[in-house]
Short mmCIF file of C-alpha atoms in Angstrom, two decimals:
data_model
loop_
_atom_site.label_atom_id
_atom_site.label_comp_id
_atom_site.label_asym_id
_atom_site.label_seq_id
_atom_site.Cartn_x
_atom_site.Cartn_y
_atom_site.Cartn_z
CA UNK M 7 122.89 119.54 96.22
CA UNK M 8 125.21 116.56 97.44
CA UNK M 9 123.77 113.89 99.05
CA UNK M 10 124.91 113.61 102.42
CA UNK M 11 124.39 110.29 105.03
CA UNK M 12 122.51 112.17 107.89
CA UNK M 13 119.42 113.94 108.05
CA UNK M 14 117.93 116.39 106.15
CA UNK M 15 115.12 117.75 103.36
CA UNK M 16 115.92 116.61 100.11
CA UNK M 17 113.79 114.46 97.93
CA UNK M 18 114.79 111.97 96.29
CA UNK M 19 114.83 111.67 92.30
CA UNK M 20 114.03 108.97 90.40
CA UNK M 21 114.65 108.06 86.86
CA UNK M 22 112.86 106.02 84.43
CA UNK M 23 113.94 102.40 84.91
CA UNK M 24 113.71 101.45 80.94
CA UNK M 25 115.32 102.84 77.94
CA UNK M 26 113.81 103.69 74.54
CA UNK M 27 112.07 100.81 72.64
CA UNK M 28 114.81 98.38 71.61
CA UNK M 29 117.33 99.93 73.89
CA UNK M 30 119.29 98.11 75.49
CA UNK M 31 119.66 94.98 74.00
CA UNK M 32 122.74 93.21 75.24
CA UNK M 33 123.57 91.69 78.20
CA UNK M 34 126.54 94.45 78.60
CA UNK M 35 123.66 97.31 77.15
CA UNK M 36 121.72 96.09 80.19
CA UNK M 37 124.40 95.77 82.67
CA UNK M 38 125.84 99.52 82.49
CA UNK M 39 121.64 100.62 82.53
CA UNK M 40 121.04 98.99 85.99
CA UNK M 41 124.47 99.71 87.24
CA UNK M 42 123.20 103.56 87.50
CA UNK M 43 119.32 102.95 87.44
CA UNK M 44 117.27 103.25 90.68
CA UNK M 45 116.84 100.34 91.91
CA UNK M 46 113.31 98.93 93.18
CA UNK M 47 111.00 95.88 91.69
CA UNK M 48 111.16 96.84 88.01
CA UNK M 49 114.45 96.88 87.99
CA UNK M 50 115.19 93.81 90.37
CA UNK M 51 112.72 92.02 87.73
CA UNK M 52 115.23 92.83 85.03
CA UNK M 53 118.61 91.42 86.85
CA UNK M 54 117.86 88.04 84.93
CA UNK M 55 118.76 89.59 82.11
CA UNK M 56 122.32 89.43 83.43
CA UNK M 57 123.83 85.89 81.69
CA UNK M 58 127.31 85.59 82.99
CA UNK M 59 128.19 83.48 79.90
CA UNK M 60 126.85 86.67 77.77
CA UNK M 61 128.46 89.18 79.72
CA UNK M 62 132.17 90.65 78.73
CA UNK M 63 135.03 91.47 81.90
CA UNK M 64 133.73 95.55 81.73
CA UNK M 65 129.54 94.02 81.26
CA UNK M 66 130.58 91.82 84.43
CA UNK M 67 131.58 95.00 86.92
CA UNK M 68 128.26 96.94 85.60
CA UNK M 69 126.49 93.85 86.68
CA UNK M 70 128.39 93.61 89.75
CA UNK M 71 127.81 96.97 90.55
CA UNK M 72 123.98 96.57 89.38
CA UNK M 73 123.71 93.81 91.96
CA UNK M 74 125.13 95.62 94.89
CA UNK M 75 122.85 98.47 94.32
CA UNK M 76 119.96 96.45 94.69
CA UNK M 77 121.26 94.19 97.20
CA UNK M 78 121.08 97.66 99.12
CA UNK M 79 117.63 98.14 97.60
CA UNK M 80 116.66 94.93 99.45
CA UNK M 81 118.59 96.06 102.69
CA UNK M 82 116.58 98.96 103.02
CA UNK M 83 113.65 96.83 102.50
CA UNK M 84 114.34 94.49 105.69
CA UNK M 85 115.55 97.53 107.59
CA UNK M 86 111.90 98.61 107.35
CA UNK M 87 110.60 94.86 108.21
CA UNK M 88 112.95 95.13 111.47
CA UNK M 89 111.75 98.30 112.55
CA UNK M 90 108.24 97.22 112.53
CA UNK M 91 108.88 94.32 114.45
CA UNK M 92 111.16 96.03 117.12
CA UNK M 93 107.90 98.50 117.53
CA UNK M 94 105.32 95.40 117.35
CA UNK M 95 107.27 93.62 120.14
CA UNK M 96 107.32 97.27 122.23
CA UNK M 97 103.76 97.33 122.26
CA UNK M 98 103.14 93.84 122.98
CA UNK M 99 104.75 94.06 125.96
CA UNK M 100 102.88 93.63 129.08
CA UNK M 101 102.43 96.98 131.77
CA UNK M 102 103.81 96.36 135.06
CA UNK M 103 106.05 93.42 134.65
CA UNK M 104 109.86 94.77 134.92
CA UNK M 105 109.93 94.26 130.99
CA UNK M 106 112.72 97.33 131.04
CA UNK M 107 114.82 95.26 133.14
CA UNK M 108 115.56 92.56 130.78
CA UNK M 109 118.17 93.20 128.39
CA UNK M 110 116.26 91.01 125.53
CA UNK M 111 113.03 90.68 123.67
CA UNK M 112 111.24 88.70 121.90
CA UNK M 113 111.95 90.45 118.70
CA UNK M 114 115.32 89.58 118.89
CA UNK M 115 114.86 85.78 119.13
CA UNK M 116 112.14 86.03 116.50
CA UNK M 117 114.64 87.61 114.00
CA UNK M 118 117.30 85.27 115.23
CA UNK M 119 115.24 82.25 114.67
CA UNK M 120 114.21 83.61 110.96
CA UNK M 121 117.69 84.70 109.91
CA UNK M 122 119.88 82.15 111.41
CA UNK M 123 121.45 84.69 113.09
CA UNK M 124 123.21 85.01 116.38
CA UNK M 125 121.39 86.87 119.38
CA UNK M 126 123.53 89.45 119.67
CA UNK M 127 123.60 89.82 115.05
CA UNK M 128 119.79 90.15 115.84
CA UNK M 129 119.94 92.64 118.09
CA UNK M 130 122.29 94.42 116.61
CA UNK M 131 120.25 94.40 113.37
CA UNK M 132 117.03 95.40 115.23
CA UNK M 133 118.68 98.62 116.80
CA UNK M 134 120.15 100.00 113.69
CA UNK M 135 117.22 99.63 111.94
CA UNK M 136 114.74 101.51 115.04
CA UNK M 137 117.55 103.98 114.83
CA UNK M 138 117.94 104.75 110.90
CA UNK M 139 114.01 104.75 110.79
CA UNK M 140 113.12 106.83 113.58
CA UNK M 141 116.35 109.59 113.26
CA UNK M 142 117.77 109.28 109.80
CA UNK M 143 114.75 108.59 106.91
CA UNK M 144 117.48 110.27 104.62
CA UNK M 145 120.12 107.57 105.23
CA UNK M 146 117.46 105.27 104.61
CA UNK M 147 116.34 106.72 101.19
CA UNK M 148 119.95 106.42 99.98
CA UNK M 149 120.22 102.90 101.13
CA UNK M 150 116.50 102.17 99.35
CA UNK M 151 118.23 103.98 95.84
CA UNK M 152 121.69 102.09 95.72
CA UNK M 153 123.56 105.12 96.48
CA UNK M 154 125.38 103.69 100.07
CA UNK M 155 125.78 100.17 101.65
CA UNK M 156 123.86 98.46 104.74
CA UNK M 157 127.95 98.93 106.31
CA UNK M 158 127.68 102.80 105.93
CA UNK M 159 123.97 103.20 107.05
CA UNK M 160 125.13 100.88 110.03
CA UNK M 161 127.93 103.46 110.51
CA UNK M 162 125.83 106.40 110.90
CA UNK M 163 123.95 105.15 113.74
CA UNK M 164 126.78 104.11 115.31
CA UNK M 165 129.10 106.94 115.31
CA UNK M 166 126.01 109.19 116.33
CA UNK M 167 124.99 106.80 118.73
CA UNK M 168 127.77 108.85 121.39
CA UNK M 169 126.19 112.21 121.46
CA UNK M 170 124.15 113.33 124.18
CA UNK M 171 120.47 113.91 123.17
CA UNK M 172 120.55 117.40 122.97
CA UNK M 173 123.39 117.21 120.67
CA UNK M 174 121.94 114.69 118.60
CA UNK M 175 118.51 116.68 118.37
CA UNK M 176 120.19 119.37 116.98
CA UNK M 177 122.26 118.27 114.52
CA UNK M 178 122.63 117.94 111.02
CA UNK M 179 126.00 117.57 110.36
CA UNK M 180 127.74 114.72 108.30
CA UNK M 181 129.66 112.57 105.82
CA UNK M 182 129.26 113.91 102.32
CA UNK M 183 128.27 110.94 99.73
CA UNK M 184 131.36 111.37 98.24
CA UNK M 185 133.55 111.65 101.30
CA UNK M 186 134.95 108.21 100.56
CA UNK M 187 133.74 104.82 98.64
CA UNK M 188 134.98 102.87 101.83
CA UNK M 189 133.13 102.70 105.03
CA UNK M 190 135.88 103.27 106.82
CA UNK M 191 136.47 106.45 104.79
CA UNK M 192 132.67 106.95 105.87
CA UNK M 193 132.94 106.37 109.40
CA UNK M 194 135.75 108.28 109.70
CA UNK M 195 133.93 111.10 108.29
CA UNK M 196 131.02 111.20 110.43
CA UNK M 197 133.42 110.87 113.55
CA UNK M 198 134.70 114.19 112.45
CA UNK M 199 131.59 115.40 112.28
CA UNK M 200 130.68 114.27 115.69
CA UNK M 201 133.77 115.87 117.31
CA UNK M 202 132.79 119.44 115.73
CA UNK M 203 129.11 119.16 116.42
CA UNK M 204 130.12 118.56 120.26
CA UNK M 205 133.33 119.00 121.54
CA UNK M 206 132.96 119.24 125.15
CA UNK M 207 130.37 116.25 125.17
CA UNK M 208 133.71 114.11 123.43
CA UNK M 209 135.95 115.05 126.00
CA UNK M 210 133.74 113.53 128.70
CA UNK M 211 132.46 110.72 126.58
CA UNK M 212 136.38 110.34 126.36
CA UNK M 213 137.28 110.28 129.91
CA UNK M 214 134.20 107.88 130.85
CA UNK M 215 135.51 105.41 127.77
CA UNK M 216 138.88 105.36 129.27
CA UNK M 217 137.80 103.80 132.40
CA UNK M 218 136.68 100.75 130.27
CA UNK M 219 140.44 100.30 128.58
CA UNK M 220 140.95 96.42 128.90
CA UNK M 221 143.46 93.61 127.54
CA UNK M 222 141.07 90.12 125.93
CA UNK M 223 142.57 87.20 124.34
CA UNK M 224 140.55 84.74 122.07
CA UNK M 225 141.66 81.13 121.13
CA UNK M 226 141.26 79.98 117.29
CA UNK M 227 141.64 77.33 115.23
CA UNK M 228 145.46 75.84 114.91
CA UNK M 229 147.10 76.66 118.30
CA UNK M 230 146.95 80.29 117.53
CA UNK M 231 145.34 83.14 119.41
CA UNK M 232 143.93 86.81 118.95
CA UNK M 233 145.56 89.18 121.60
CA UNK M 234 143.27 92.39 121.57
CA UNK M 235 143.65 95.63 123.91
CA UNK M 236 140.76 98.59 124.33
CA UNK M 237 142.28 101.76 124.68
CA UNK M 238 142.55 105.43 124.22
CA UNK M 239 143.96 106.09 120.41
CA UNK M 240 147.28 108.04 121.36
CA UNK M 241 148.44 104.94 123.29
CA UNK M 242 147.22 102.81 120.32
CA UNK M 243 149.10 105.03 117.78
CA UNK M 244 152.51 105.11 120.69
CA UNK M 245 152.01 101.57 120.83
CA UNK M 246 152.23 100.72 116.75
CA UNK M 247 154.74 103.41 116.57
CA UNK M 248 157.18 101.58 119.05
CA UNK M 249 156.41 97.80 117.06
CA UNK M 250 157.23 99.42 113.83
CA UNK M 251 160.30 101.06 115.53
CA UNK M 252 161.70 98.03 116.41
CA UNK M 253 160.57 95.90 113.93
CA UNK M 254 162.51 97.96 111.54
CA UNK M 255 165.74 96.37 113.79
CA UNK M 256 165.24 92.77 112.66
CA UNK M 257 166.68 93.25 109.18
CA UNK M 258 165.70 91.17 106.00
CA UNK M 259 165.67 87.52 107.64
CA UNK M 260 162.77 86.23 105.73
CA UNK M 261 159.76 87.42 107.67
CA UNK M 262 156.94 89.33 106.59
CA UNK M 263 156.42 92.71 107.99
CA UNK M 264 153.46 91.57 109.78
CA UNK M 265 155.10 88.66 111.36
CA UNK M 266 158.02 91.18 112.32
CA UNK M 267 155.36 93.64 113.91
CA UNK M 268 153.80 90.26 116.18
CA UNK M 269 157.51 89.60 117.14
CA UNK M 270 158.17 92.81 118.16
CA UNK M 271 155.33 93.44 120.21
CA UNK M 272 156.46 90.00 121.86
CA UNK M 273 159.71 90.85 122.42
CA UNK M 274 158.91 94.03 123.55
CA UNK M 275 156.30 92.90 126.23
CA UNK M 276 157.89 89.43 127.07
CA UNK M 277 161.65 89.43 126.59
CA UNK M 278 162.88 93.00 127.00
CA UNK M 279 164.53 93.60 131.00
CA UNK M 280 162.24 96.21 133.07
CA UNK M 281 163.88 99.56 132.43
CA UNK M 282 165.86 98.26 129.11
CA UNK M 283 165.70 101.14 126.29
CA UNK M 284 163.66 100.43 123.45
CA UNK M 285 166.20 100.42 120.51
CA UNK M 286 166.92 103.62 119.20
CA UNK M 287 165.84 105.00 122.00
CA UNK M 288 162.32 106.67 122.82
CA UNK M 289 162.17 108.70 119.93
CA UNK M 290 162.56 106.19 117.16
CA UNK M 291 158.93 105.93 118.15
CA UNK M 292 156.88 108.49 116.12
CA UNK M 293 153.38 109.31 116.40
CA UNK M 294 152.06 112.19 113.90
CA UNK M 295 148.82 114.00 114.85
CA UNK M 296 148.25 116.93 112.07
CA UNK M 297 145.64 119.77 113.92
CA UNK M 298 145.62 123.60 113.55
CA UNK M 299 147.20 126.11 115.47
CA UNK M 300 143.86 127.38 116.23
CA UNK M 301 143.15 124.23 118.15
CA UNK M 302 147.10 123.93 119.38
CA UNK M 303 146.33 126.80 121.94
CA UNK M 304 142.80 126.06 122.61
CA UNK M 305 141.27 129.15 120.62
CA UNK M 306 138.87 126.47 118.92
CA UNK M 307 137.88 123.22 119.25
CA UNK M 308 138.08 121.35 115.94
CA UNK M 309 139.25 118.33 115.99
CA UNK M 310 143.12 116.81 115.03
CA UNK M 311 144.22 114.12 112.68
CA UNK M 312 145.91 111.02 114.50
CA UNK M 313 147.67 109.26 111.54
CA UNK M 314 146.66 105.63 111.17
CA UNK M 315 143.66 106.30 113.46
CA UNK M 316 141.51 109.26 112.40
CA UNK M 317 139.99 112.24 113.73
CA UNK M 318 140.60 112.74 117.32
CA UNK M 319 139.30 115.11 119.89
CA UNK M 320 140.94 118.83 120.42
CA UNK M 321 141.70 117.50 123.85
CA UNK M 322 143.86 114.09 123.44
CA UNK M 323 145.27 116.71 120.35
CA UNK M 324 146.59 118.92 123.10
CA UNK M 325 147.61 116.07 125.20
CA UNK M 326 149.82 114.56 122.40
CA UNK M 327 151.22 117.93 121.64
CA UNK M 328 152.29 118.74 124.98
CA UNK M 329 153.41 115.49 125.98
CA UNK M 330 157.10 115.53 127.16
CA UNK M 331 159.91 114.90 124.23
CA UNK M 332 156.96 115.97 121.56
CA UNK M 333 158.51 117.46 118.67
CA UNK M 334 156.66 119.97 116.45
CA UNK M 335 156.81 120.77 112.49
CA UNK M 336 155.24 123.12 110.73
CA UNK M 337 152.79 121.97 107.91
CA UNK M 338 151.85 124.68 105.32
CA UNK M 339 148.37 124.08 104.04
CA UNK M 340 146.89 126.08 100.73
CA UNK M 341 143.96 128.22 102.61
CA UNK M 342 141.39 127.10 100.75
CA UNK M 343 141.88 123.60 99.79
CA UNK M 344 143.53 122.53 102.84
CA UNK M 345 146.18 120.58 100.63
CA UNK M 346 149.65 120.82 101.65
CA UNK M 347 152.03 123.04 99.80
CA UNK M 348 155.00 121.56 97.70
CA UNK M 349 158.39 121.15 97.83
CA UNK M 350 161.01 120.99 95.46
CA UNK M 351 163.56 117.98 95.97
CA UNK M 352 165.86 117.39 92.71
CA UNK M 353 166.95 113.83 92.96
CA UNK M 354 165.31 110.40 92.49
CA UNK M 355 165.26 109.23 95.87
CA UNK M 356 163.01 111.60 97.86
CA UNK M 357 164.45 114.17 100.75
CA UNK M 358 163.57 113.53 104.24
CA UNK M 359 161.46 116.49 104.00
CA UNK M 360 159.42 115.42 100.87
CA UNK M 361 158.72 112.16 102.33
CA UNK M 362 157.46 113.61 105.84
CA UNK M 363 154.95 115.68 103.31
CA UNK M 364 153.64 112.67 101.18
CA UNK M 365 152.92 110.70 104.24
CA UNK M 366 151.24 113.62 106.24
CA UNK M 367 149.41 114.55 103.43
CA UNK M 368 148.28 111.74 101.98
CA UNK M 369 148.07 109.66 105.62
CA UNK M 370 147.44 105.96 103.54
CA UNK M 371 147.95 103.95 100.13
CA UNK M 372 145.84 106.23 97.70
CA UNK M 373 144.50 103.38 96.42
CA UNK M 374 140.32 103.81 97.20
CA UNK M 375 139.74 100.37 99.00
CA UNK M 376 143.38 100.42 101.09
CA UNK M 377 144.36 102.14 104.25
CA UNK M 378 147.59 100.92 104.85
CA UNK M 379 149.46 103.88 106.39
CA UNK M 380 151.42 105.76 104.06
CA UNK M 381 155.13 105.23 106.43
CA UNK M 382 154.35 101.61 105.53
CA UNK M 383 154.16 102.09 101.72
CA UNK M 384 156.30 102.80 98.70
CA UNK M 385 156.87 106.53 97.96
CA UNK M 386 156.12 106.08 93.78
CA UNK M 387 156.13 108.36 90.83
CA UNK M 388 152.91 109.04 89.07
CA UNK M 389 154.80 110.52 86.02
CA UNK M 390 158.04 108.09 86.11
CA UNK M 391 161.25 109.83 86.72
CA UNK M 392 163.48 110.13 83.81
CA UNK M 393 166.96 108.61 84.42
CA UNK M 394 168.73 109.78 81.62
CA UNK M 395 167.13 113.12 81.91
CA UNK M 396 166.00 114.11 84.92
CA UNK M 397 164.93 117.61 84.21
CA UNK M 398 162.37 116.15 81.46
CA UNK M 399 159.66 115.06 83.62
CA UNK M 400 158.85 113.16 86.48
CA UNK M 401 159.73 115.22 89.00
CA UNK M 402 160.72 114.01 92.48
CA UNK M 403 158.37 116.31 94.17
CA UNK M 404 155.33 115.91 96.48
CA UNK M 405 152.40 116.64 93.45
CA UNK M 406 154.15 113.97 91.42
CA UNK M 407 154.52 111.36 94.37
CA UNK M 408 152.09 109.19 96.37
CA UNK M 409 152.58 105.99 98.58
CA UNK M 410 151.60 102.84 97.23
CA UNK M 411 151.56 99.71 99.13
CA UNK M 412 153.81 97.17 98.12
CA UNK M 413 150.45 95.01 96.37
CA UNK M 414 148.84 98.33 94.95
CA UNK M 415 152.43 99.39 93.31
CA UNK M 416 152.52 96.41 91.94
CA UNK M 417 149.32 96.49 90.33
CA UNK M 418 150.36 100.11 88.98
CA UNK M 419 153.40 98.83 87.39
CA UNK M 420 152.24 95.45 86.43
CA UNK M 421 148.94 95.32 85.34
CA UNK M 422 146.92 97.76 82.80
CA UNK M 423 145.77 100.17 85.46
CA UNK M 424 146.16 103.50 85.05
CA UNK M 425 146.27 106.30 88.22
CA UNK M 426 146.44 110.22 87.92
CA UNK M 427 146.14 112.89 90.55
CA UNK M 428 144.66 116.01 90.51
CA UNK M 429 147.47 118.45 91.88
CA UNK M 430 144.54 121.41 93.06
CA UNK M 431 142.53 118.93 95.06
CA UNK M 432 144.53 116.21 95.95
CA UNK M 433 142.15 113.88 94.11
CA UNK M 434 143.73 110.29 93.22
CA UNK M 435 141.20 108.86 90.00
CA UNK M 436 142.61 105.50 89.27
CA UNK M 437 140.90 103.71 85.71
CA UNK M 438 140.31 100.26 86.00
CA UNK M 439 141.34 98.19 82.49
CA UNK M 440 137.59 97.75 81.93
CA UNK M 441 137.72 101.59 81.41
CA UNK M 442 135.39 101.88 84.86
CA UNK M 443 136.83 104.93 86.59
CA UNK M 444 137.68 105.43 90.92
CA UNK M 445 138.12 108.61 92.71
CA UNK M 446 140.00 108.77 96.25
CA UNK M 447 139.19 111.59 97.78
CA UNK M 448 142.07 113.92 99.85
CA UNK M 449 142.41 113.36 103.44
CA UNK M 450 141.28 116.18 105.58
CA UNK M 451 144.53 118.14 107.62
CA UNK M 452 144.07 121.43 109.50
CA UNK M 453 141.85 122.91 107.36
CA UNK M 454 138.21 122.72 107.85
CA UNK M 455 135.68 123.61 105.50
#
């Protein structure tokens, strides 16, 4: 049975923390054993064994990797200690005195005070830990063996946080262990989840979170400033669509593409004349939102794809969809996989129509730790394509494409890394030169398992 982040009635299984008599015996020997060895004090007892001088580049990930599973070890550990002290400051608390009323408590300056922490870090830390130990003991036992980080244990209470309590009593849905190394891979997972396990409850969580949509500006360090807006995720996704749309106008002058997107949302806002066209007009601005016809005309409920976003809910789908000057394509998906089906361009330089499949289907970099959207990346062969002889491999076609970012193509190119993907599942397992191995999962379209 997978492991999954939420809820539910497996037991855990532990294995024994030492190998055979004499075994290991290196520092690299004992860096791959507690890289995949439960963690708790036997093991933590052995992490001194861990010399960097002794260790070799592939010894130094295990140990890496042996160190973050117990740093999670040790997370789990203080989410306990919090939990207890949230509960101990509860039922300190004096009747009759208003104590509800008061948005702090003294648990929260106590664990400030201790941890050097900020009021609002401490809080913060005390409610995810009430939450994970009094509605997800599972979540917990994964954080306690290694298997997830504090950040994805933080996620689950956080995404579930939204659904009303009779929702949230009865469910069990969730982010499978291997639905992504990358907490946002994680979190968008479980907001998935959330969408499916209450649909209607989204829609009016959605229309009570639009009435708190808001514009904030901070001042930092150096005369600059962070300009921030809260709002609903079509108008986000509209919004980047129309900076990249007319960022793309500036030509190569020398500026990055991030200080092309901040000028163009400046000129945009600030020096464009009320009723002026955007260049390119209206529809240079594209926003892609991949859902099933099912959910197009309303026979279901399952939630859509917003690209660069996430999951959204069936209704802002619909409201995308049916938006004036919307423009619909077709996406075939393999039935049982989900995975879209192939093309066949012919020529180096992919068609139109292959690179409109790439980016749907593969929505960012498929490199595990990046999420830059795929319209921003290179569109590279994983076989190269053969110049002098085109028809002897390396086809320009969608299973032998994926988009890199610029730094990740690099690195493909470049360095010793190796990449390969696995045309049935959409898989993307890129090997490390230390020979350590990383999977990036598909990203879910239409299809729902």
């Amino acid at each position: 049975m997978q492991a999954t982040l939420l809820d539910h009635d497996d037991t855990a299984t532990t294995g024994d923390t030492t190998g055979p008599r004499g075994e290991p015996v290196t520092a690299d020997e004992w860096a791959a054993h507690l890289a995949s060895a439960v963690p708790g004090p036997q093991t933590a007892a052995m992490l001194g064994l861990l010399e960097r001088g002794q260790l070799s580049t592939t010894g130094r990930i295990d140990a890496l990797k042996a160190w973050e599973r117990h740093t999670s070890w040790i997370q789990a550990q203080q989410v306990g200690l919090l939990a207890d002290i949230e509960a101990d400051a509860l039922d300190a608390r004096p009747d009759g005195m208003g104590w509800a009323d008061y948005d702090w408590d003294f648990a929260c300056e106590d664990v400030a005070c201790a941890l050097k922490l900020s009021g609002n870090t401490a809080a913060e830390r005390l409610a995810v830990a009430t939450a994970l130990e009094g509605r997800f003991p599972t979540t917990v036992g994964l954080l306690e063996r290694g298997e997830i980080c504090y950040l994805q244990a933080k996620a689950v209470t956080e995404v579930t946080g939204t659904l009303d309590p009779e929702a949230a009593g009865g469910w069990r849905h969730g982010a499978a262990q291997d639905a992504g190394p990358v907490v946002g891979q994680t979190r968008r997972a479980l907001n998935r989840a959330v969408l499916q396990a209450d649909p209607l409850g989204a829609e009016v969580r959605h229309r009570r979170r639009r009435e708190d949509r808001t514009i904030w500006h901070r001042a930092t360090e150096d005369g600059m400033a962070t300009w921030t807006a809260f709002l609903p995720t079509p108008q986000a996704a509209q919004l980047d669509a129309a900076v990249d749309a007319h960022a793309a106008t500036f030509g190569d002058d020398g500026r990055t593409l991030n200080q092309k997107r901040v000028d163009a949302l400046y000129d945009l806002v600030v020096n464009r004349p009320a009723g002026e066209a955007t260049a390119g007009g209206r529809s240079a601005a594209v926003v892609q939102v991949t859902v099933s016809l099912d959910t197009l005309i309303g026979a279901d409920e399952e939630p859509g794809q917003l690209k660069g976003y996430g999951p959204i809910s069936a209704g802002q789908v619909r409201e995308v969809a049916f938006a004036p000057g919307t423009i619909w394509r077709r996406l075939i998906t393999h039935p049982k996989t989900g995975l879209l089906v192939k093309t066949d361009p012919t020529t180096y330089k992919p068609t139109a129509e292959t690179q409109r499949h790439v980016t749907a289907r593969d929505m960012t970099c498929t490199f595990p730790s990046c999420q830059m959207p795929a319209h921003r990346c290179d569109l590279d062969h994983i076989q190269p394509f053969n110049h002098e002889n085109p028809q002897a491999g390396g086809a320009t076609e969608p299973d032998n494409l994926m988009p890199l970012c610029r730094r990740h193509h690099l690195l493909k190119h470049r360095t010793a890394w190796q990449v390969q993907r696995n045309p049935d599942t959409g898989e993307v397992t890129w090997t490390a030169p230390t020979g350590h191995t990383y999977t990036n999962p598909p990203q879910p379209l239409a299809h729902i398992t």
